[in-house]
CSV table of N, CA, C and O in Angstrom, one decimal:
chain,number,residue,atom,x,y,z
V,39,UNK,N,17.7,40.1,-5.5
V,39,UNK,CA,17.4,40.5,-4.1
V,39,UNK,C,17.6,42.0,-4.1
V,39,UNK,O,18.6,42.6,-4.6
V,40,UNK,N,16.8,42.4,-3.4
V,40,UNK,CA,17.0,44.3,-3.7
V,40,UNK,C,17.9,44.5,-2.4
V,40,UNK,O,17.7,44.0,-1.3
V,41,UNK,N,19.0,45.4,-2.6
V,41,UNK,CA,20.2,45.5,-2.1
V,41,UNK,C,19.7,46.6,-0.9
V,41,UNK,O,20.0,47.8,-1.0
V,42,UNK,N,19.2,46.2,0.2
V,42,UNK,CA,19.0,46.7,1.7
V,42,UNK,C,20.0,47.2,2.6
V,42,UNK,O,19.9,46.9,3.8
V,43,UNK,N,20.8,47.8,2.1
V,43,UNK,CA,22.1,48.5,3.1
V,43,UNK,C,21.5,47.9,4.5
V,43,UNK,O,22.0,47.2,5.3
V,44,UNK,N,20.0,48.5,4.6
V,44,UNK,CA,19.2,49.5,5.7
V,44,UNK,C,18.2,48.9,5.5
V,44,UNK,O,17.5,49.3,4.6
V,45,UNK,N,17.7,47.5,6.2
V,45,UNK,CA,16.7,46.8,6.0
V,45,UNK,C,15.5,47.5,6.6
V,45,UNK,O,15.7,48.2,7.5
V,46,UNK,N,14.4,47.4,6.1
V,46,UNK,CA,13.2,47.9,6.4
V,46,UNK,C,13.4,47.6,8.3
V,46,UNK,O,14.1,46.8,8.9
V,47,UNK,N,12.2,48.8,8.8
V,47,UNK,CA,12.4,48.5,10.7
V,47,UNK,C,10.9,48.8,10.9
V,47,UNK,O,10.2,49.8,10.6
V,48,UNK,N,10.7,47.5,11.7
V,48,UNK,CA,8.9,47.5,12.0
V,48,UNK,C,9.4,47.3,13.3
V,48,UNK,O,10.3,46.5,13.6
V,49,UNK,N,8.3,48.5,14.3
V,49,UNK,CA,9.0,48.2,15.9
V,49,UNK,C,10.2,47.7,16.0
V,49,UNK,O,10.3,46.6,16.5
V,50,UNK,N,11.3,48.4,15.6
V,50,UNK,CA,12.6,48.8,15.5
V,50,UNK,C,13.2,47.1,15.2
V,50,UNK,O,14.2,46.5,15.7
V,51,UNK,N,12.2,46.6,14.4
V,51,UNK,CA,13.3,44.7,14.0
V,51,UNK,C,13.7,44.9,12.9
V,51,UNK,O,12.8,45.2,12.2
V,52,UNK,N,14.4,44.9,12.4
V,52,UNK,CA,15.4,44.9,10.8
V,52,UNK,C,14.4,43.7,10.1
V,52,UNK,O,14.2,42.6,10.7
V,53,UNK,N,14.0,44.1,8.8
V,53,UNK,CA,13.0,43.1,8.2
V,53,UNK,C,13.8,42.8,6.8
V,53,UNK,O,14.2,43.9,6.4
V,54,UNK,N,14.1,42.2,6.2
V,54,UNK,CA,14.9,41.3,5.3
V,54,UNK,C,14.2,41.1,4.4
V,54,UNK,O,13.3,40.4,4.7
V,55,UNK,N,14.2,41.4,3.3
V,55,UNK,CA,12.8,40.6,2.4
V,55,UNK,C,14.0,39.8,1.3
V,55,UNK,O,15.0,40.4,0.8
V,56,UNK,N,13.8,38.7,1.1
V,56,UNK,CA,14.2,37.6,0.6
V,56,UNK,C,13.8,37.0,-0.9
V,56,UNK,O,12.7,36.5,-0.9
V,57,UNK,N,14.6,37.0,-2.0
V,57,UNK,CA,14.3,37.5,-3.2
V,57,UNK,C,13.0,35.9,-3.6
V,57,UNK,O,12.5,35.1,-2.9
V,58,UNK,N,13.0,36.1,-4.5
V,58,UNK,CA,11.9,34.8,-5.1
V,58,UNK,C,12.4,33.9,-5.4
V,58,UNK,O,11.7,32.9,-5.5
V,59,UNK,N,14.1,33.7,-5.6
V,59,UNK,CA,15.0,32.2,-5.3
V,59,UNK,C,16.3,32.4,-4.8
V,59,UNK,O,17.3,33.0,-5.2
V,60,UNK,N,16.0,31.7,-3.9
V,60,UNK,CA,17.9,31.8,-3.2
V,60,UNK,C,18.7,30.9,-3.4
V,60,UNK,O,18.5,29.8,-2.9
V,61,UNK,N,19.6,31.0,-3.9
V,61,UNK,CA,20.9,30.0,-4.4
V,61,UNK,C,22.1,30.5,-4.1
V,61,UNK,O,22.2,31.6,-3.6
V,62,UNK,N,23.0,29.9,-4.4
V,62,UNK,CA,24.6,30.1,-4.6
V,62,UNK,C,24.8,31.3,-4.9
V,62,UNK,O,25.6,32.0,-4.3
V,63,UNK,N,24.1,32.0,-6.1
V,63,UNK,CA,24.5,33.0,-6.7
V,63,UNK,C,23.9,34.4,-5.6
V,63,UNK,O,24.3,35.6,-5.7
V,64,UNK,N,23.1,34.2,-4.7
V,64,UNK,CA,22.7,35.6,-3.9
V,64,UNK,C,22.7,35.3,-2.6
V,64,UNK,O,22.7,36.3,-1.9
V,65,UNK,N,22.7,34.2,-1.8
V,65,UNK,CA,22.6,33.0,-0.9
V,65,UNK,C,23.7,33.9,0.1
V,65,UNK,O,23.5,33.9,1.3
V,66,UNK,N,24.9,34.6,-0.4
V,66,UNK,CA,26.0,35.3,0.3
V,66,UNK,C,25.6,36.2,0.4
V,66,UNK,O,25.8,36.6,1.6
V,67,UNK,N,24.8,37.6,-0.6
V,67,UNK,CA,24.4,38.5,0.1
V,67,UNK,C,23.5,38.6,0.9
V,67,UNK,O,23.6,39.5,1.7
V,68,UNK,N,22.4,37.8,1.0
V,68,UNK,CA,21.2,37.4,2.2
V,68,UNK,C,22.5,37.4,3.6
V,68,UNK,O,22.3,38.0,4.7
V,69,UNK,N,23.5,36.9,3.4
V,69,UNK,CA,23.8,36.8,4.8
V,69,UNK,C,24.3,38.1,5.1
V,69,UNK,O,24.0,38.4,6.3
V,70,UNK,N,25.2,39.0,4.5
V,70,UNK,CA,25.8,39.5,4.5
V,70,UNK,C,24.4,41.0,4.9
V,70,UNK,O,24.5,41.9,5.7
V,71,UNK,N,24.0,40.8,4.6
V,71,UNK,CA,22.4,41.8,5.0
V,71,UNK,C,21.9,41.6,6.4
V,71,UNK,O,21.4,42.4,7.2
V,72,UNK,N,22.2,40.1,6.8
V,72,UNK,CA,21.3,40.0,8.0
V,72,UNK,C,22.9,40.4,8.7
V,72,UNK,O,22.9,41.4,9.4
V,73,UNK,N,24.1,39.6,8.4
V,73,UNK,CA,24.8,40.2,9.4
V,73,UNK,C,24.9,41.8,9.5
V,73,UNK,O,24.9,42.2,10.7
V,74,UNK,N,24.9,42.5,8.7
V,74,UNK,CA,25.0,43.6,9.1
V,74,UNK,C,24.0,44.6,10.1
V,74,UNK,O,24.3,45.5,10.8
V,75,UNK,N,22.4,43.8,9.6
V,75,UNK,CA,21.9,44.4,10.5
V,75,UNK,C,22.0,43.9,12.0
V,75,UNK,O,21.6,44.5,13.0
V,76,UNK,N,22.7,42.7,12.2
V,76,UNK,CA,23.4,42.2,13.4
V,76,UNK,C,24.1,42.7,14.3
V,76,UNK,O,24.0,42.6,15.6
V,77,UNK,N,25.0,43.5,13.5
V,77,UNK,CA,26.1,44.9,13.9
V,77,UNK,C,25.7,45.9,14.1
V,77,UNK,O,26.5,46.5,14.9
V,78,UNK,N,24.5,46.4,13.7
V,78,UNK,CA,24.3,47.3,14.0
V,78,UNK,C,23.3,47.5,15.8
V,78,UNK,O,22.5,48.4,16.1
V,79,UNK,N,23.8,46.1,16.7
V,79,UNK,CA,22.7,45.8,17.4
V,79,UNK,C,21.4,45.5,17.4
V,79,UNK,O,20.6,46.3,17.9
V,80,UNK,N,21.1,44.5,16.7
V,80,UNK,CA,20.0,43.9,16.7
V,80,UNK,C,19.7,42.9,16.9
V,80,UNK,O,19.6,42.4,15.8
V,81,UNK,N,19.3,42.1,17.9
V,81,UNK,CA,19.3,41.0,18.2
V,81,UNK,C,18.5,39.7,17.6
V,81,UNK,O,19.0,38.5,17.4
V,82,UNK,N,17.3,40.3,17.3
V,82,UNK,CA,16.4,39.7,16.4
V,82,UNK,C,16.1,40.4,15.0
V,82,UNK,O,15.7,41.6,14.9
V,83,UNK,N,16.4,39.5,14.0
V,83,UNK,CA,16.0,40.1,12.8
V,83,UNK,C,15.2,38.7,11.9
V,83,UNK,O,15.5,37.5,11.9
V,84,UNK,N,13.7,39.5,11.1
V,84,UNK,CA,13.4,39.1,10.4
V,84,UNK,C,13.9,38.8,8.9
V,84,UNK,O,14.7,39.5,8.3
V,85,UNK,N,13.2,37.8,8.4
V,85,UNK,CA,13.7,37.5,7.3
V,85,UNK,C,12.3,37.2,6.6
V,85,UNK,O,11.7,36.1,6.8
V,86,UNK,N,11.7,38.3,5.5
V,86,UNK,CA,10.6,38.0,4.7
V,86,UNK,C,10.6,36.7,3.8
V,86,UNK,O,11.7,36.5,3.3
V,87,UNK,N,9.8,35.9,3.7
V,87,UNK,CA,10.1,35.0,2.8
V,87,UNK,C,8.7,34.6,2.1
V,87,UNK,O,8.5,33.4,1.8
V,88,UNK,N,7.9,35.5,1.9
V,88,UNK,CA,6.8,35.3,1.3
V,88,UNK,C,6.6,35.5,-0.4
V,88,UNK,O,5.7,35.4,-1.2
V,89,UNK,N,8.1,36.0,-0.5
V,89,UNK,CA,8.4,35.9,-2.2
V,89,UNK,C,9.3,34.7,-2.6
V,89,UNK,O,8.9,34.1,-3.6
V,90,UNK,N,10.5,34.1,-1.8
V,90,UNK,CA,10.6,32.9,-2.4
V,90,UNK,C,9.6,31.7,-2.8
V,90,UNK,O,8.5,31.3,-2.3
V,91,UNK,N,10.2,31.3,-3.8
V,91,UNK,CA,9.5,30.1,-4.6
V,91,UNK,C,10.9,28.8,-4.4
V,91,UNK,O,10.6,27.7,-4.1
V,92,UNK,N,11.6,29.0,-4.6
V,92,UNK,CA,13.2,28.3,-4.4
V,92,UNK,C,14.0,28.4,-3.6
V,92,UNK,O,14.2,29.6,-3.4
V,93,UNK,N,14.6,27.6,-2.8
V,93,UNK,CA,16.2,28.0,-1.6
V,93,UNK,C,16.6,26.6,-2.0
V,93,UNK,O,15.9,25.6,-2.1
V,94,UNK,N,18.1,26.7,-2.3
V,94,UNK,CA,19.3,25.6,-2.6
V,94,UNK,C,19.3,25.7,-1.4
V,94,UNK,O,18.5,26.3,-0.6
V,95,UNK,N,20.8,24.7,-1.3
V,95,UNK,CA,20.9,24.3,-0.2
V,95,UNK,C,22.1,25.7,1.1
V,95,UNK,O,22.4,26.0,2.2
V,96,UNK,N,22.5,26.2,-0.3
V,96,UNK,CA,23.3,27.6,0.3
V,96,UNK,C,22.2,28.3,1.2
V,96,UNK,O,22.5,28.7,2.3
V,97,UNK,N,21.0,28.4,0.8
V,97,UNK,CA,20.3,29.2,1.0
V,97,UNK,C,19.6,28.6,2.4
V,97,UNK,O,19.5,29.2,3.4
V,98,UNK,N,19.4,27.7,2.3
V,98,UNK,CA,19.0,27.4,4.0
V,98,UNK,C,20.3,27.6,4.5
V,98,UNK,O,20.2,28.6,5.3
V,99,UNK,N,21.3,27.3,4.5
V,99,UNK,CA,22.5,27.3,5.2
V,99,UNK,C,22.7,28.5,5.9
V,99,UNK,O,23.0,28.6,7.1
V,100,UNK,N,22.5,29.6,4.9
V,100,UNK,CA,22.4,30.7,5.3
V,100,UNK,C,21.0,31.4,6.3
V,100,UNK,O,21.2,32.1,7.3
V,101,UNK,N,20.0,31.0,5.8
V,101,UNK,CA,18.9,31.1,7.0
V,101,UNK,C,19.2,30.5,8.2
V,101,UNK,O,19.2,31.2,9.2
V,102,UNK,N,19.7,29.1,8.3
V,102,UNK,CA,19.8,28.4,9.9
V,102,UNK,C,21.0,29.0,10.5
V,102,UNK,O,21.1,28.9,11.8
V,103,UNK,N,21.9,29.6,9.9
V,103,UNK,CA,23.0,29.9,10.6
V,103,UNK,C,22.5,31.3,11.3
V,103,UNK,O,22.6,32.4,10.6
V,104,UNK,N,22.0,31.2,12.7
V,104,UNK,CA,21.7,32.6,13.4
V,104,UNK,C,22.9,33.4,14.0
V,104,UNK,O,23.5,32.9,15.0
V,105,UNK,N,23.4,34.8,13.6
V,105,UNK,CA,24.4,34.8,14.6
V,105,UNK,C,25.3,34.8,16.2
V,105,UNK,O,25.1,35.7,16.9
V,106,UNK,N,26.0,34.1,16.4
V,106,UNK,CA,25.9,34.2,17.5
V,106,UNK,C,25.7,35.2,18.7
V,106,UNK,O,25.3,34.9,19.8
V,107,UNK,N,26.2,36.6,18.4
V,107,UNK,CA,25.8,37.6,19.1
V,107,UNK,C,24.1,37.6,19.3
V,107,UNK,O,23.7,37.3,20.4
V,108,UNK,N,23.6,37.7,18.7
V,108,UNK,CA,22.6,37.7,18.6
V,108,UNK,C,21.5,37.0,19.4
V,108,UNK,O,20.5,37.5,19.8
V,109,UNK,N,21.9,35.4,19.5
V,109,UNK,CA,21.3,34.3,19.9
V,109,UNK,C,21.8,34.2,22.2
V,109,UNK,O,21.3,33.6,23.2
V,110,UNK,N,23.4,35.5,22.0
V,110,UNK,CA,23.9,35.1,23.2
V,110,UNK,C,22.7,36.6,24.0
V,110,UNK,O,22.5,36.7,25.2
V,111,UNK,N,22.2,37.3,22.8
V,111,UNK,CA,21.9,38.3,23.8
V,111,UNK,C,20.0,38.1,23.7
V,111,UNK,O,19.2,39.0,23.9
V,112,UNK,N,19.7,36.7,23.2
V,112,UNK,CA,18.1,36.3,23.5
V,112,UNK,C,17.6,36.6,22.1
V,112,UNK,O,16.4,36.5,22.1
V,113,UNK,N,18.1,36.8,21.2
V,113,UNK,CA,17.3,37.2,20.0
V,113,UNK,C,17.5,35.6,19.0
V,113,UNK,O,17.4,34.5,19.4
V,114,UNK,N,17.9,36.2,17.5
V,114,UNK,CA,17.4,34.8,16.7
V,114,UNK,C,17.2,35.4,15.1
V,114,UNK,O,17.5,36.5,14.6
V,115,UNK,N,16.9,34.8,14.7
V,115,UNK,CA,16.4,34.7,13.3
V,115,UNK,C,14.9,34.6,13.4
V,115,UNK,O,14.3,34.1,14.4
V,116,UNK,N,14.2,35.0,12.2
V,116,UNK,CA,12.9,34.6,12.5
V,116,UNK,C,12.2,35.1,11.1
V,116,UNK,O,12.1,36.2,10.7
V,117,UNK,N,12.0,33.9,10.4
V,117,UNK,CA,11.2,33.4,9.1
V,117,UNK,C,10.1,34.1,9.3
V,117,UNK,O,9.5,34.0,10.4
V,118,UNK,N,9.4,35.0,8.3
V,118,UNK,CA,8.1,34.9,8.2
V,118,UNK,C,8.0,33.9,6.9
V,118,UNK,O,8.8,34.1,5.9
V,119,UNK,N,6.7,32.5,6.8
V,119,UNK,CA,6.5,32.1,5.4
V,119,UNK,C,5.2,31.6,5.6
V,119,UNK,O,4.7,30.9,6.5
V,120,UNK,N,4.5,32.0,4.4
V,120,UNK,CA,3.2,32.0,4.4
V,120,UNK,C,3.0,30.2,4.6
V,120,UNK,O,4.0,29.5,4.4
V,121,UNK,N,1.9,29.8,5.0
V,121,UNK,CA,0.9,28.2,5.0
V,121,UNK,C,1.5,28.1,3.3
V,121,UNK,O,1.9,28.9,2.4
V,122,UNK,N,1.2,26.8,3.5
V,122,UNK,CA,1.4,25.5,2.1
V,122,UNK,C,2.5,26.5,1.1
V,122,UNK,O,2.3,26.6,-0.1
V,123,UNK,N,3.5,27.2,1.5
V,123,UNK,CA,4.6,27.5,0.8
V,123,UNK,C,5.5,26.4,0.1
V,123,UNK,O,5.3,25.2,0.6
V,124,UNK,N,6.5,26.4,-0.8
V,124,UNK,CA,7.3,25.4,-1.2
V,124,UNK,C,8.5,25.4,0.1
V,124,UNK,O,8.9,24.4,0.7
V,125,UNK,N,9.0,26.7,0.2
V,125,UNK,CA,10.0,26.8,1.0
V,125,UNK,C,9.9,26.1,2.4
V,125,UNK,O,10.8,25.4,2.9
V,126,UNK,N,8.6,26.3,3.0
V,126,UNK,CA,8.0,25.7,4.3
V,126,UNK,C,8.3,23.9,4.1
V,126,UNK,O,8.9,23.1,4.9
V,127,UNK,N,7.6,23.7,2.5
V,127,UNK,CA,7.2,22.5,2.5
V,127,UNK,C,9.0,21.9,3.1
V,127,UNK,O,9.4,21.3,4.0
V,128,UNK,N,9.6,22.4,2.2
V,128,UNK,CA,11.0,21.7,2.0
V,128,UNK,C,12.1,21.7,3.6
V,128,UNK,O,13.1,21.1,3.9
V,129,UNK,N,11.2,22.7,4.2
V,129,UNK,CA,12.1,22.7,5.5
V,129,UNK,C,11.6,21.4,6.0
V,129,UNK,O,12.4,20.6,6.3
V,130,UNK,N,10.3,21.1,6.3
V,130,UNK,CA,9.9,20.1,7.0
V,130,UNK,C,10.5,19.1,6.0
V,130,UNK,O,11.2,18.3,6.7
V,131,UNK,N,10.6,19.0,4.6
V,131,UNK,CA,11.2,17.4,4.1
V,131,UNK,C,12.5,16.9,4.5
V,131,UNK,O,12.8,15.7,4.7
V,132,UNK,N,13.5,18.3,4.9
V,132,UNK,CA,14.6,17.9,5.1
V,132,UNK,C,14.8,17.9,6.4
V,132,UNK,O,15.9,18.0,6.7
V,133,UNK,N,14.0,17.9,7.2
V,133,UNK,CA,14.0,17.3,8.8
V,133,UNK,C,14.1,18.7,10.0
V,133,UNK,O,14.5,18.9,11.2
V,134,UNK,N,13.5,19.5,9.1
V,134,UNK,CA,13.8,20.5,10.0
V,134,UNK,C,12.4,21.0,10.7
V,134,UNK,O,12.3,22.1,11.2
V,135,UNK,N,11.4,20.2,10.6
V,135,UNK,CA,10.2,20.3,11.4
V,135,UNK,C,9.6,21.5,12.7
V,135,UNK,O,8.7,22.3,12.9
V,136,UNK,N,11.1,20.8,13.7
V,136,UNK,CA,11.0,21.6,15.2
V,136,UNK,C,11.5,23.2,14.7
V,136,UNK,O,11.1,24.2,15.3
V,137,UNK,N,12.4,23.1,13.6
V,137,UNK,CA,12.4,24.8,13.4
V,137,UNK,C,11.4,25.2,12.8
V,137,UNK,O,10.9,26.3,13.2
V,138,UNK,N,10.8,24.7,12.2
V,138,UNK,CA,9.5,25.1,11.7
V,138,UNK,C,8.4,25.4,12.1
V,138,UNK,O,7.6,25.9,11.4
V,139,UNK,N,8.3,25.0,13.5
V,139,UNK,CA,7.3,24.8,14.4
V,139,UNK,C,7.4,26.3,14.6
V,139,UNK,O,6.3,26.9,14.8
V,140,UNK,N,8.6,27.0,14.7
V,140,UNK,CA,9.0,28.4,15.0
V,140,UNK,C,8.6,29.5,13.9
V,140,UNK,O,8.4,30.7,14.1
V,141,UNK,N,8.5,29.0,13.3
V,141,UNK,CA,8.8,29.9,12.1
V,141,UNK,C,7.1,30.7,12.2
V,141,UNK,O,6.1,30.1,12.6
V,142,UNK,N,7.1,31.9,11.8
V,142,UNK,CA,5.8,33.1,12.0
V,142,UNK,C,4.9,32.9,11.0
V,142,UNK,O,5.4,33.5,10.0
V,143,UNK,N,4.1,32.5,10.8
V,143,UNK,CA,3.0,32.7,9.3
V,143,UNK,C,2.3,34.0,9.2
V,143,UNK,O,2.0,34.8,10.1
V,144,UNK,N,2.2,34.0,8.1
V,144,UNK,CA,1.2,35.4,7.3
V,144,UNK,C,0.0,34.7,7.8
V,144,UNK,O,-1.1,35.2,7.6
Protein backbone atom coordinates (compact mmCIF):
# COMPACT_ATOMS: atom_id res chain seq x y z
CA UNK A 1 0.00 0.00 0.00
CA UNK A 2 1.73 3.29 -0.93
CA UNK A 3 2.17 5.18 2.35
CA UNK A 4 -0.32 8.48 1.95
CA UNK A 5 0.63 10.70 5.01
CA UNK A 6 -1.62 13.08 2.73
CA UNK A 7 -4.27 11.14 0.91
CA UNK A 8 -5.04 12.29 -2.55
CA UNK A 9 -8.14 15.43 -2.33
CA UNK A 10 -10.82 15.44 -5.09
CA UNK A 11 -13.34 18.35 -4.12
CA UNK A 12 -11.54 18.51 -0.90
CA UNK A 13 -12.57 14.39 0.07
CA UNK A 14 -9.40 12.51 1.27
CA UNK A 15 -9.23 9.58 -1.43
CA UNK A 16 -7.45 6.35 -0.02
CA UNK A 17 -6.30 4.07 -2.62
CA UNK A 18 -6.21 0.58 -1.31
CA UNK A 19 -3.43 -1.79 -2.13
CA UNK A 20 -4.28 -5.02 -4.45
CA UNK A 21 -4.61 -7.30 -1.09
CA UNK A 22 -5.53 -6.40 2.31
CA UNK A 23 -4.77 -8.57 5.18
CA UNK A 24 -3.39 -8.69 8.55
CA UNK A 25 -0.16 -7.63 7.43
CA UNK A 26 -1.33 -3.90 6.00
CA UNK A 27 -5.15 -4.07 7.16
CA UNK A 28 -3.63 -1.65 10.29
CA UNK A 29 -2.23 0.83 8.09
CA UNK A 30 -5.37 1.25 5.86
CA UNK A 31 -6.88 2.38 9.09
CA UNK A 32 -4.41 4.29 10.45
CA UNK A 33 -4.60 6.47 6.92
CA UNK A 34 -8.30 6.83 6.98
CA UNK A 35 -8.06 7.74 10.66
CA UNK A 36 -5.83 10.34 10.13
CA UNK A 37 -7.41 11.81 7.41
CA UNK A 38 -10.42 11.82 9.94
CA UNK A 39 -8.35 14.23 12.18
CA UNK A 40 -7.62 16.28 10.05
CA UNK A 41 -11.59 17.07 9.72
CA UNK A 42 -12.93 15.23 7.29
CA UNK A 43 -15.99 13.75 7.50
CA UNK A 44 -16.32 11.77 4.55
CA UNK A 45 -13.43 9.89 3.17
CA UNK A 46 -13.01 7.68 0.27
CA UNK A 47 -11.49 4.55 -0.05
CA UNK A 48 -10.25 3.38 -3.73
CA UNK A 49 -10.75 -0.10 -4.07
CA UNK A 50 -10.48 -0.69 -7.73
CA UNK A 51 -7.00 -2.37 -7.21
CA UNK A 52 -7.83 -4.91 -4.67
CA UNK A 53 -8.16 -8.46 -5.78
CA UNK A 54 -8.20 -9.84 -1.85
CA UNK A 55 -9.48 -8.49 1.78
CA UNK A 56 -9.15 -11.00 4.89
CA UNK A 57 -11.23 -10.63 7.25
CA UNK A 58 -8.95 -7.77 9.05
CA UNK A 59 -9.50 -5.98 6.15
CA UNK A 60 -13.26 -5.58 5.93
CA UNK A 61 -13.08 -5.04 9.61
CA UNK A 62 -11.20 -2.27 8.95
CA UNK A 63 -13.38 -0.88 5.95
CA UNK A 64 -16.85 -1.22 8.11
CA UNK A 65 -15.47 0.35 11.01
CA UNK A 66 -16.47 4.13 10.02
CA UNK A 67 -15.22 6.59 12.49
CA UNK A 68 -17.29 7.86 14.85
CA UNK A 69 -16.60 11.53 14.55
CA UNK A 70 -17.20 11.40 11.33
CA UNK A 71 -20.55 9.47 11.09
CA UNK A 72 -21.66 12.05 14.25
CA UNK A 73 -20.97 15.05 11.89
CA UNK A 74 -23.07 13.30 8.58
CA UNK A 75 -20.12 11.91 6.75
CA UNK A 76 -19.03 7.99 6.47
CA UNK A 77 -16.81 5.90 4.61
CA UNK A 78 -17.40 5.41 1.09
CA UNK A 79 -16.02 2.46 -1.16
CA UNK A 80 -15.41 3.08 -4.59
CA UNK A 81 -15.40 -0.77 -6.36
CA UNK A 82 -15.78 -1.43 -9.72
CA UNK A 83 -19.14 -4.06 -11.09
CA UNK A 84 -18.33 -7.92 -10.96
CA UNK A 85 -15.19 -7.18 -8.60
CA UNK A 86 -14.09 -10.07 -6.18
CA UNK A 87 -14.12 -7.74 -3.21
CA UNK A 88 -17.86 -6.53 -4.13
CA UNK A 89 -18.58 -10.17 -4.74
CA UNK A 90 -17.52 -11.20 -1.18
CA UNK A 91 -19.21 -8.30 0.66
CA UNK A 92 -22.50 -9.51 -0.63
CA UNK A 93 -21.47 -13.36 0.33
CA UNK A 94 -20.92 -12.41 3.73
CA UNK A 95 -24.26 -10.68 4.22
CA UNK A 96 -23.35 -7.42 3.82
CA UNK A 97 -25.59 -6.70 0.80
CA UNK A 98 -27.48 -3.35 2.29
CA UNK A 99 -23.80 -1.87 2.61
CA UNK A 100 -23.35 -2.63 -0.66
CA UNK A 101 -26.16 -1.17 -1.96
CA UNK A 102 -24.09 2.01 -0.86
CA UNK A 103 -21.10 1.46 -2.05
CA UNK A 104 -20.06 4.04 -5.53
CA UNK A 105 -19.22 2.10 -8.79
CA UNK A 106 -16.63 3.06 -11.50
Amino acid sequence: MPDHRYPLMINGVPVVEAPEEIDICNAEQLRIVRLEAASRGHATIVVDMTRPRFCDSSGYSVLLAAPPRALAEGGGLRLVIPDGSRVLRIFTMIGLAIFGRELVDV
